[in-house]
Coordinates of C-alpha atoms in Angstrom, one line a residue:
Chain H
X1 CA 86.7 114.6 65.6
X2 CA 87.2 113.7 62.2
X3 CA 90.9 112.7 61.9
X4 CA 91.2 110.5 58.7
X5 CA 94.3 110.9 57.2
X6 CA 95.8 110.1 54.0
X7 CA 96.6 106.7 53.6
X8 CA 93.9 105.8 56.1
X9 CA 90.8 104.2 54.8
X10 CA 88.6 106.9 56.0
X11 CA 85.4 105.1 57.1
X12 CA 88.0 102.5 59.4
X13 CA 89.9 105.4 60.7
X14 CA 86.5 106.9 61.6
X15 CA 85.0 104.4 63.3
X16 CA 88.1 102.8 65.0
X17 CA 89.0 104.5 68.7
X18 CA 92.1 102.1 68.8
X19 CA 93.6 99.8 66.3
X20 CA 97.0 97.7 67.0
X21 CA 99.0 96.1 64.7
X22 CA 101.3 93.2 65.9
X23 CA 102.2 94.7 69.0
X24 CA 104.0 93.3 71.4
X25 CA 105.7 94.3 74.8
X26 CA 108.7 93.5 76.7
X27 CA 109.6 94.3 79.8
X28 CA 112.7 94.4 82.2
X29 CA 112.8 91.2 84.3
X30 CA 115.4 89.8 86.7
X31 CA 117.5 88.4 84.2
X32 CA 117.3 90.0 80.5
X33 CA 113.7 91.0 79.2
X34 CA 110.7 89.0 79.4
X35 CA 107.4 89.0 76.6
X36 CA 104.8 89.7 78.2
X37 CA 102.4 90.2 74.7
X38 CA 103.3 89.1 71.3
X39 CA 101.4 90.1 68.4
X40 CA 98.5 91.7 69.2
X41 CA 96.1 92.5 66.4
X42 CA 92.6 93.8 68.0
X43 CA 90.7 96.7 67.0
X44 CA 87.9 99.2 69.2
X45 CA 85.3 100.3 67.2
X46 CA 83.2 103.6 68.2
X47 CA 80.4 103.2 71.0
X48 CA 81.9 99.5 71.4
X49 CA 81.9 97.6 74.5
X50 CA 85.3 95.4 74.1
X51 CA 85.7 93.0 77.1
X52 CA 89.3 91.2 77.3
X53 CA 89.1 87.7 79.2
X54 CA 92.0 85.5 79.8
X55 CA 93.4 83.8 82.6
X56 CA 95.8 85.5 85.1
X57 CA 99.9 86.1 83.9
X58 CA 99.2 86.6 80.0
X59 CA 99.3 90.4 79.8
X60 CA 96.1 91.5 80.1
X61 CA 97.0 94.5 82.5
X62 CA 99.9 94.9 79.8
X63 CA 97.5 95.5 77.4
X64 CA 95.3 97.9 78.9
X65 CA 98.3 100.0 80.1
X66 CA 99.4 99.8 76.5
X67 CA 96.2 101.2 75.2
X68 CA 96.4 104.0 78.1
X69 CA 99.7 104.9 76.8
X70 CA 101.2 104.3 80.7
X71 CA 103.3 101.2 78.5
X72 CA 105.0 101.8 75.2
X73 CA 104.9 98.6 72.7
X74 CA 107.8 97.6 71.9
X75 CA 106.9 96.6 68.9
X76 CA 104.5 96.9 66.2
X77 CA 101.8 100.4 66.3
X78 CA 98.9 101.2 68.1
X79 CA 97.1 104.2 66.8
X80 CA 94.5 106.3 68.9
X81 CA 91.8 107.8 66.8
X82 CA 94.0 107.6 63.7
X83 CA 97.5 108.9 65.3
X84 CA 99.8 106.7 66.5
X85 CA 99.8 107.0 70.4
X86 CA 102.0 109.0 72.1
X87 CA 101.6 108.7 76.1
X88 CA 98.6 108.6 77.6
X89 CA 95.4 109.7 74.7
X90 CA 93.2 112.8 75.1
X91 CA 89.6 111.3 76.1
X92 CA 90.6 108.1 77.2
X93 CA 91.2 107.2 81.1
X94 CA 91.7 104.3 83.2
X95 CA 89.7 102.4 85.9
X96 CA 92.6 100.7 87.7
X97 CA 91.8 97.9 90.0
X98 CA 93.1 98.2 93.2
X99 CA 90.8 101.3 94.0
X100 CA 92.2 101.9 97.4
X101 CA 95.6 102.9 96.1
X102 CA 94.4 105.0 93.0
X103 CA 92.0 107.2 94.9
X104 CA 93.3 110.0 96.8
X105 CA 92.4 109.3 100.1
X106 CA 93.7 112.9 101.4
X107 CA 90.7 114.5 99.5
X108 CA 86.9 113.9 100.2
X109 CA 84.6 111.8 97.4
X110 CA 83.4 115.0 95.7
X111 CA 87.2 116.0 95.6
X112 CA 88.5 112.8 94.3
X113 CA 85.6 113.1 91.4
X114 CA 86.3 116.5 90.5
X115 CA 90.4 115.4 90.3
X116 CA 90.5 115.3 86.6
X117 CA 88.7 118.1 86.2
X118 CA 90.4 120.8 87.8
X119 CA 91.8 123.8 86.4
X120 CA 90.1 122.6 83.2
X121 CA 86.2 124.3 83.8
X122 CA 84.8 126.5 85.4
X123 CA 84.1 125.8 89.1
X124 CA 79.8 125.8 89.1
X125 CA 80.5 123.3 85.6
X126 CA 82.7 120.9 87.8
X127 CA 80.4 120.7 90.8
X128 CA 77.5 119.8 88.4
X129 CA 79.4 117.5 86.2
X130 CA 80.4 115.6 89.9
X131 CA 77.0 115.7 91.4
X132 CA 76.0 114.1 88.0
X133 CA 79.0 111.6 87.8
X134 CA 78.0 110.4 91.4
X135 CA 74.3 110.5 90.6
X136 CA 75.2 108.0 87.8
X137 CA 76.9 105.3 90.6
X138 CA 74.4 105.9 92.8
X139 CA 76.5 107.7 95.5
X140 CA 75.2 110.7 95.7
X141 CA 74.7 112.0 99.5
X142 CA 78.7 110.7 100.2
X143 CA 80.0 113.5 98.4
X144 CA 81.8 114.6 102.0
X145 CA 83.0 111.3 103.1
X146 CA 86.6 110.4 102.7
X147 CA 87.4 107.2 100.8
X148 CA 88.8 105.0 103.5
X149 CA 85.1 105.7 105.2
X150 CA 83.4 103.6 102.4
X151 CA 83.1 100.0 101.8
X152 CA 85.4 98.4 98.6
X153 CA 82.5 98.7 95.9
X154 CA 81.9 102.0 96.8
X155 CA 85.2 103.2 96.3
X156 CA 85.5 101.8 93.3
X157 CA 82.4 103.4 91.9
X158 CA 84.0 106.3 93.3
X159 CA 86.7 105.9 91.1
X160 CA 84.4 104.7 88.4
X161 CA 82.7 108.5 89.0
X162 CA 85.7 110.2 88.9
X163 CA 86.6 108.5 85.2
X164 CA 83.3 109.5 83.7
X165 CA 83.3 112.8 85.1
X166 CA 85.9 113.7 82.0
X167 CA 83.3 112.7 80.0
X168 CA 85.9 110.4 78.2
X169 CA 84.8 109.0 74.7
X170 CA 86.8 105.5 75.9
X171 CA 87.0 103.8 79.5
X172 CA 89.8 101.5 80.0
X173 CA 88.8 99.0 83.1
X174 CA 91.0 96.7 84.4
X175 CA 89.2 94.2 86.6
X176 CA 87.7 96.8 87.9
X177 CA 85.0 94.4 89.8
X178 CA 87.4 91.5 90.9
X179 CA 87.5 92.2 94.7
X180 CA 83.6 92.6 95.0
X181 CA 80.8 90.5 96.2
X182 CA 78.3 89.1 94.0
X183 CA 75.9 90.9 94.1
X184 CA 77.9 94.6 94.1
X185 CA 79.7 93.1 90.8
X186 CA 75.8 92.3 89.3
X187 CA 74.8 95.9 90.3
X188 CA 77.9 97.5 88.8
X189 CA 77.9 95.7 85.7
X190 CA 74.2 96.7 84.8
X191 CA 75.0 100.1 85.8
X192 CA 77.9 99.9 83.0
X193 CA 75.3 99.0 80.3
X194 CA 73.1 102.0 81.2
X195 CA 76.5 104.6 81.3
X196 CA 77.6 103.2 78.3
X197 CA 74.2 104.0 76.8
X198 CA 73.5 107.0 78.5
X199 CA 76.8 108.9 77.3
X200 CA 78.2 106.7 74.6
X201 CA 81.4 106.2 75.3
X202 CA 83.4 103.0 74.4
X203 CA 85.0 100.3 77.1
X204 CA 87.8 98.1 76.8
X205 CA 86.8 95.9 80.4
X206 CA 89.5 93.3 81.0
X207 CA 88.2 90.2 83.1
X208 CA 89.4 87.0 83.9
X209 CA 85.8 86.2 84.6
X210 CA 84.3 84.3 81.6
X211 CA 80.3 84.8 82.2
X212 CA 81.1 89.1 83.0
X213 CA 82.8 88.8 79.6
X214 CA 80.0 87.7 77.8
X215 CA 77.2 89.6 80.0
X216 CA 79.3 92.8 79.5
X217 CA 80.8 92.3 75.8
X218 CA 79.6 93.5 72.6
X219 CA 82.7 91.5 71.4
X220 CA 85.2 89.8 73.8
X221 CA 89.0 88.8 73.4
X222 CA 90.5 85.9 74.7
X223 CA 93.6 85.8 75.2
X224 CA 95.9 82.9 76.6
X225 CA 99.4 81.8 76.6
X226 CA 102.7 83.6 78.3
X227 CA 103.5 85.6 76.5
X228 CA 99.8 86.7 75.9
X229 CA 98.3 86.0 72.4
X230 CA 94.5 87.1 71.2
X231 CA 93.2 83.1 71.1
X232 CA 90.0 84.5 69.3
X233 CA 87.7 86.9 69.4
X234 CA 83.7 86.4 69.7
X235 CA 80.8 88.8 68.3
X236 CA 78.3 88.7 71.2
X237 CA 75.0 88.8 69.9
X238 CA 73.0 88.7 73.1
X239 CA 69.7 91.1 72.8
X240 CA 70.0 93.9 75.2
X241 CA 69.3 95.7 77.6
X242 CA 71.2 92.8 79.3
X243 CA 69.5 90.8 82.2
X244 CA 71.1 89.4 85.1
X245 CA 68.7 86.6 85.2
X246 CA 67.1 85.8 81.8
X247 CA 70.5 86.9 79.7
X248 CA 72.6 84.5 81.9
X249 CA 69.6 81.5 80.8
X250 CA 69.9 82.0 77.4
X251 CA 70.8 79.1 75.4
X252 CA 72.9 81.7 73.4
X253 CA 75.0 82.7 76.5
X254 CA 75.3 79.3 78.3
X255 CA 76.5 78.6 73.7
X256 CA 79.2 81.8 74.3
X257 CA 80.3 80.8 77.3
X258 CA 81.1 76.9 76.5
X259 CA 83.2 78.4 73.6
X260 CA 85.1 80.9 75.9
X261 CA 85.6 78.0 78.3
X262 CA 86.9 75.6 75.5
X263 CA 88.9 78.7 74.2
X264 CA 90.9 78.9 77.4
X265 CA 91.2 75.8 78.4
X266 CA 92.6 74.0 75.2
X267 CA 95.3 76.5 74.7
X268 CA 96.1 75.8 78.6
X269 CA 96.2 72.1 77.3
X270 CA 98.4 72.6 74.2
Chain Q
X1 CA 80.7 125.6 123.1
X2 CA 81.2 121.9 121.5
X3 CA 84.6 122.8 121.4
X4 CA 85.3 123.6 124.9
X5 CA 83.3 120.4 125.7
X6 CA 85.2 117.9 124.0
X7 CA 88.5 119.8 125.1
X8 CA 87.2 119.4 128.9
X9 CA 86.6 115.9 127.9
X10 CA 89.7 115.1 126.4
X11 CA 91.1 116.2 129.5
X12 CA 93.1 113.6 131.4
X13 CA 91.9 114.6 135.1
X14 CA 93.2 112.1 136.7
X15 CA 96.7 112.3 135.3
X16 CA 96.5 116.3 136.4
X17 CA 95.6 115.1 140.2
X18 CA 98.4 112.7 140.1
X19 CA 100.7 115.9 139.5
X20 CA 99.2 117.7 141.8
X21 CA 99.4 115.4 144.6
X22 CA 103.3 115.3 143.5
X23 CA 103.7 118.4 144.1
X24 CA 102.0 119.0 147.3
X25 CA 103.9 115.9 148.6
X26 CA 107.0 117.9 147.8
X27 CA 105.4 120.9 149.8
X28 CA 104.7 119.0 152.8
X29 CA 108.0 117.4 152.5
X30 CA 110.4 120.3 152.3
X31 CA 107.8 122.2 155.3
X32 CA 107.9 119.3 157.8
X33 CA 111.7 119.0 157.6
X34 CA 112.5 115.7 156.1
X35 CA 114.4 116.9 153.0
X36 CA 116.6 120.0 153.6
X37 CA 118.5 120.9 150.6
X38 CA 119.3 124.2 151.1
X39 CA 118.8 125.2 147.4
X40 CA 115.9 122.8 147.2
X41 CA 112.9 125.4 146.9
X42 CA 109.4 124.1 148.0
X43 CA 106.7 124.7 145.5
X44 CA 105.0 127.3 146.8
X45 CA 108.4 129.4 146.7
X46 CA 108.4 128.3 142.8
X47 CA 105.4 129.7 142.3
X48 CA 105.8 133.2 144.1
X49 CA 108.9 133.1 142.3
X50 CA 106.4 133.1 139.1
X51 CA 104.6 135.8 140.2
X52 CA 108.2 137.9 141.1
X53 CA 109.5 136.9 137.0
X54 CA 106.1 138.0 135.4
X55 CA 105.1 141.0 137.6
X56 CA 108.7 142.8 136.6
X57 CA 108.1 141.8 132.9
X58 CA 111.1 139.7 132.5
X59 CA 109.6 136.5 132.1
X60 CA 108.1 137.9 128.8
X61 CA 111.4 139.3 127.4
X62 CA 113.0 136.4 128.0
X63 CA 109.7 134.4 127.0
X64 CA 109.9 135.9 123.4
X65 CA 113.2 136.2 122.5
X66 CA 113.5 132.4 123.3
X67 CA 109.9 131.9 121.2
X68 CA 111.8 133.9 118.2
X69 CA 114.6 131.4 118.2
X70 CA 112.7 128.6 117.9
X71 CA 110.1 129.7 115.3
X72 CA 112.8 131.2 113.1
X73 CA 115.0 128.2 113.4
X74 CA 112.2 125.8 113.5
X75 CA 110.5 127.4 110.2
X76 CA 114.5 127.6 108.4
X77 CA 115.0 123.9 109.5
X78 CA 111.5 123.1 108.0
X79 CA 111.8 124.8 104.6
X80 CA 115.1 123.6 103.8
X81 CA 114.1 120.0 105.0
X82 CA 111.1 119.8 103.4
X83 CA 113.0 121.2 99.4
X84 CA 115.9 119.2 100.3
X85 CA 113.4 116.1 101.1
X86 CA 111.5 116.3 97.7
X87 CA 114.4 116.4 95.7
X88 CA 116.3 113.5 97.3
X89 CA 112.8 111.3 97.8
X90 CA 111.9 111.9 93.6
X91 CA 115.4 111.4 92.3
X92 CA 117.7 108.0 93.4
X93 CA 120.2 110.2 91.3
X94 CA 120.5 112.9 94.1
X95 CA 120.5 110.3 97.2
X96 CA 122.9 108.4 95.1
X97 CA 125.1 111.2 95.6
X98 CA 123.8 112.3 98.8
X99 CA 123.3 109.4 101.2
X100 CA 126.1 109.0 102.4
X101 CA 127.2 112.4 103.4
X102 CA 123.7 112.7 105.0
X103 CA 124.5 109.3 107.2
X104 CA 128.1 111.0 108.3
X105 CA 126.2 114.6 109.4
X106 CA 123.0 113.3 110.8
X107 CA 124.5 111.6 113.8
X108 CA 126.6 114.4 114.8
X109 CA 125.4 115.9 118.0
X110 CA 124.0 119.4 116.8
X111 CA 125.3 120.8 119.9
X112 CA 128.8 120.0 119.4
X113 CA 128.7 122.4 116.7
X114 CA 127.5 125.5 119.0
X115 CA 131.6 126.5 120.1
X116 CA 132.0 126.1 116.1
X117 CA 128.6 129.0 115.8
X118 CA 130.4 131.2 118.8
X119 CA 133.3 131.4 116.9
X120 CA 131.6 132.4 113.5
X121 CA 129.0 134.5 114.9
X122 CA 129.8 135.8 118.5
X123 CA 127.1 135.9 121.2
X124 CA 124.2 136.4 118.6
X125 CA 121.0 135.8 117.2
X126 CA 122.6 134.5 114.5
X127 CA 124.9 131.9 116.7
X128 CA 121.7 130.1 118.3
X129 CA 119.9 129.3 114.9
X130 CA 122.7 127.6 113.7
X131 CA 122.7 125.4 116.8
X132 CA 118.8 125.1 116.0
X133 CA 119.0 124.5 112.6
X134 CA 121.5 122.3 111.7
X135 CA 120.1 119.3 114.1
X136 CA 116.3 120.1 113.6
X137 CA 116.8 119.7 110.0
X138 CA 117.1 116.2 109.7
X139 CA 114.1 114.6 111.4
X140 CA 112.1 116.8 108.9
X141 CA 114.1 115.6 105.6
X142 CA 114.5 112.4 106.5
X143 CA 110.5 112.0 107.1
X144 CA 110.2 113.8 103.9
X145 CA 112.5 111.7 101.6
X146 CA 110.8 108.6 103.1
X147 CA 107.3 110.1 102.7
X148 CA 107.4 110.8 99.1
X149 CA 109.7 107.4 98.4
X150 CA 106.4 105.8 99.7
X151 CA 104.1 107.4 97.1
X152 CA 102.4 104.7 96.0
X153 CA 103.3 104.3 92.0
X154 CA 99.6 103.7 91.0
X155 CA 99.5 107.1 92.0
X156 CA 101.3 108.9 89.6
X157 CA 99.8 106.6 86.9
X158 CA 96.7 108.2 88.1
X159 CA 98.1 111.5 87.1
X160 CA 99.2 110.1 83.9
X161 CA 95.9 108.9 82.7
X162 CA 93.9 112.1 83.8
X163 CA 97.2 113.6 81.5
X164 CA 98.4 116.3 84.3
X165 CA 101.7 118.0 84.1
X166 CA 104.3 117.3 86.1
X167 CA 104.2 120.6 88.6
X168 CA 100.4 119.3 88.9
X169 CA 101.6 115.8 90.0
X170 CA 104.2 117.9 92.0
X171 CA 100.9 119.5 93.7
X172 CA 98.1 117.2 93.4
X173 CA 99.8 114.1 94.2
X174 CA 103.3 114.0 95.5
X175 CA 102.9 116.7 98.3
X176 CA 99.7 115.7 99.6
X177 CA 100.4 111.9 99.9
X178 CA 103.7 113.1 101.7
X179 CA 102.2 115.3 103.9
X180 CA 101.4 113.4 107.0
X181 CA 104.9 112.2 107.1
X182 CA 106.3 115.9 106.7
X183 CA 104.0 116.9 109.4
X184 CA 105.8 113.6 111.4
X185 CA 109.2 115.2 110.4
X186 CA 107.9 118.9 111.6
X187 CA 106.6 117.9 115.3
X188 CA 109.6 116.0 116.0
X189 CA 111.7 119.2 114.4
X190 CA 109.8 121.3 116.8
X191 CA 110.6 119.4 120.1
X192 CA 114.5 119.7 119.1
X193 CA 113.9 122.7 118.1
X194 CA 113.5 123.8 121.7
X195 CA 115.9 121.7 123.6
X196 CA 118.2 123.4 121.2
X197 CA 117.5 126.7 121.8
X198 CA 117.8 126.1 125.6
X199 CA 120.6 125.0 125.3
X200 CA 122.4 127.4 122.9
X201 CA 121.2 130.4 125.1
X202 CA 122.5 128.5 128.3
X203 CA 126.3 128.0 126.7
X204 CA 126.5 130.4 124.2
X205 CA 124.0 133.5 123.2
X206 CA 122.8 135.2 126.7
X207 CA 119.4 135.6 126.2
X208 CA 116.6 134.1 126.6
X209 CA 114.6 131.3 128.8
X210 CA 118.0 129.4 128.6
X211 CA 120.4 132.3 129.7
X212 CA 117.6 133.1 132.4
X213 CA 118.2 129.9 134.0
X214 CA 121.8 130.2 134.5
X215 CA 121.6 133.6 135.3
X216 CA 119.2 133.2 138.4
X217 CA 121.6 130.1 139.7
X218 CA 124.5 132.5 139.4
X219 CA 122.7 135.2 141.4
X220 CA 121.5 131.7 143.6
X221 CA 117.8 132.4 143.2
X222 CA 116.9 128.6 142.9
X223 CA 112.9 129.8 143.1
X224 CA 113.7 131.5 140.0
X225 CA 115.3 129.0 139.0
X226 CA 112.7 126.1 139.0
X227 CA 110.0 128.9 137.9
X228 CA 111.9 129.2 134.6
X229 CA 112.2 125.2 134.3
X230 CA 108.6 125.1 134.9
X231 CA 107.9 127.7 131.7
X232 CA 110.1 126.3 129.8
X233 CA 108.5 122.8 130.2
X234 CA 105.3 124.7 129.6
X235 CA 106.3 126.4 126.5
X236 CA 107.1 123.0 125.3
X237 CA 103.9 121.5 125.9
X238 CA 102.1 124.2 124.4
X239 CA 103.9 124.2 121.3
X240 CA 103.3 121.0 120.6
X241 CA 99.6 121.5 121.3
X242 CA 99.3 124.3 118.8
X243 CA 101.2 122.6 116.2
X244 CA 98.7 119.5 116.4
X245 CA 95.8 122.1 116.3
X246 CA 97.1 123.9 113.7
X247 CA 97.2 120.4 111.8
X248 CA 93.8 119.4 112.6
X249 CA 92.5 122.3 111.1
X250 CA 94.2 122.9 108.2
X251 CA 94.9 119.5 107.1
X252 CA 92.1 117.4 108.8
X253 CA 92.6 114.2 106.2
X254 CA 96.3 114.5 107.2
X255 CA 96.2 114.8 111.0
X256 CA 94.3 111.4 111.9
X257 CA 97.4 109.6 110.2
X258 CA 99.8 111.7 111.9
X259 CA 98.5 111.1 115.3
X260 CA 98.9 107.4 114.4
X261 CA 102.8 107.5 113.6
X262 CA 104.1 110.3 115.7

């Protein structure tokens, strides 16, 4: 998985999934084009956790479609494991958020998980690789039901099961929690932390929720303004395993999430 | 045994007694004297009238060739309704070009076309599928088309990001999420399907359940008459009923969602 190439530092090209350059996207409107992103410089390291958190209309779904490769920039480069991206990546899949429209609800929930797998292994390797995938959502025992039989977290850990069933090195989550209750959202997001350690893989979680992006983030984006700019980004250094309880007391958090706030809101001022 | 249970279950008694009281109504009628037609046959001389068209075997001649029409056609109207809906749902291109004859042909009564098929095929085979075909076409593209226009687009961008090809998104995606409202387009196909080839037979090919009809009024059997109205209502009914079984077997995700719209 090497792919350094000349001309690319090797150790960055390496140990960045994603890197873009001064992208930025426009897209067909009513009249003419409108920006939805300008100038985009934001990098995902290997293994990272990478929330995005910004308020609603400045591109954040832009930008995760733009990583996917479902939205070419229109200008500047995004490269994908040291090539510049060319549709949507090997290894890297999407967790879209409205769950009820991006699961097939023709085909049962072992089905749906074993979609991107198909044709691709062996038959015994898929079924293990979806009992496994649903084992890690904590659905296993539904694998018969059809989606429209479960409630709205489940299908979207559903969905979450069929992403990780590709064993992708990069997840690409797109308010994946937003239409959840409190206390499905708290589950889900611990059971994020313990996927991402379990298999490794890197995230990219977009948000418009400012304590998820710090609970979640090893490192979290904000970004503001139509069209959408990167405000800042923030190291998190919050020990982990994460807490819902003592993480979300910590002076260092309540610290994170004043800045986030004052991030937001004084670009929303300006 | 479950089987047979839920089917007794799902059987609507009380609307079969209702029938049944019709009918003997109609018996008692016709015996006591206040309706005379005198081509108005009671219901028992219906039925004898069954027993007379199956015992000398021409019910089921006329039974199948009638069956053969309206599978063939039904099955020709279905395959070329079903490519022709694909193609003009997935490309604005193709209705672009296409609409518009579609809207002059699809109101055309079918039937008017069946001295048109006499002419170009004589009393044949051949003359009653194109009365079948050309009218049970439609409901089945025009279902289609509108079925795969309302693929939802995150749908396809699933397909992107798990980086299928496009005959896979052809088959994974696009034909299963249109598949209830094909299967609308198919029953309502079916149902023409028949009228069709009733009719076809009665003024053109003469064969069949339809031809049967007219023939036993020419001879004036009206028993035989009303027994072969009675089948044909009977084949209709049982077409249907194996078409939805058929559904709810091989496509059980599909056939809850069909029930709803057709």
């Amino acid at each position: 998985m090497n792919s350094a190439r000349p001309g690319h530092p090797s150790g960055a090209a390496s140990d960045l999934v994603f890197s873009c350059r001064d992208v930025s996207v426009d897209l067909p409107h009513q009249d003419g084009v409108r920006q939805i992103l300008a100038d985009i410089s934001l990098e995902l390291r290997r293994g990272e956790f990478l929330t995005v958190v910004g308020p609603s209309g400045t591109g954040k779904t832009t930008l995760l479609r733009v990583l996917g490769g479902l939205t070419a920039g229109t200008r500047g480069a995004v490269h994908v494991n040291g090539r510049l991206i060319a549709g949507p990546p090997a290894d890297v899949v999407i967790v879209f958020q409205d769950y009820s429209h991006a699961l097939l609800q023709w085909r049962t929930v072992a089905r749906n998980v074993a979609f991107g797998l198909e044709g691709k292994l062996p038959r015994n390797e898929i079924n293990e690789r979806v009992r496994d995938a649903l084992r890690l959502v904590r659905l296993d025992g539904h694998d018969d039901d059809y989606p429209w039989q479960l409630s709205g977290g489940m299908q979207q850990r559903v969905q979450i099961a069929r992403a990780l069933a590709l064993r992708p090195s990069v997840l690409l989550m797109d308010e994946p929690f937003a239409a959840l209750d409190a206390m499905t959202k708290a589950q889900l997001q611990d059971e994020l932390h313990r996927l991402r350690d379990a298999t490794g893989s890197s995230f990219v979680f977009v948000t418009h929720d400012i304590e998820e992006a710090v609970y979640l983030g090893d490192r979290v984006a904000v970004i503001t303004g139509a069209p959408g700019r990167i405000e800042r980004t923030v190291e998190v250094d919050l020990p982990k395993p994460r807490d819902q309880i003592v993480t979300r007391q910590m002076p260092k958090f309540l610290e994170l999430r004043y800045l986030l706030h004052q991030a937001i809101g004084q670009s929303e001022h300006a | 045994m479950r089987e047979l249970e839920r089917i007794f279950v799902r059987v609507n008694w009380l609307g079969l007694t209702t029938i049944a009281l019709g009918f003997a109504l109609w018996e008692v009628l016709l015996r006591a004297g206040f309706a005379q037609y005198q081509n108005l046959p009671a219901p028992s001389a219906i039925a004898d009238g069954l027993v007379e068209i199956t015992t000398s075997g021409q019910l089921l001649a006329d039974t199948l060739h009638t069956l053969r029409a309206v599978l063939v056609g039904w099955a020709a109207a279905l395959v070329l309704g079903v490519v022709m809906g694909l193609l003009l749902g997935a490309s604005s291109t193709l209705r672009r070009y296409s609409l518009a004859s579609i809207e002059i042909l699809r109101p055309m009564p079918g039937i008017a076309f069946a001295p048109v098929a006499l002419l170009l095929f004589g009393f044949s085979l051949q003359m009653e599928l194109m009365v079948i075909i050309l009218p049970a076409l439609w409901p089945v593209l025009i279902n289609t088309m509108g079925a795969v226009m309302g693929v939802h687009a995150r749908l396809f961008e699933v397909g992107r990001t798990f980086r299928l090809s496009r005959s896979d998104i052809l088959r994974k995606i696009m034909l299963p999420a249109a598949l209830p409202g094909v299967l609308v387009g198919a029953r309502l196909s079916m149902t023409l399907a028949l009228v069709l080839a009733i009719v076809a037979e009665m003024v053109g090919n003469p064969a069949g359940l339809g031809y049967a009809v007219v023939r036993e009024q020419q001879a004036m059997r009206p028993e035989l008459v009303f027994a072969y109205v009675v089948v044909i209502g009977a084949l209709g009914v049982v077409l249907n009923a194996m078409l939805t079984g058929a559904v709810a077997v091989f496509f059980p995700a599909a056939s809850g969602r069909m029930r709803e719209a057709g």
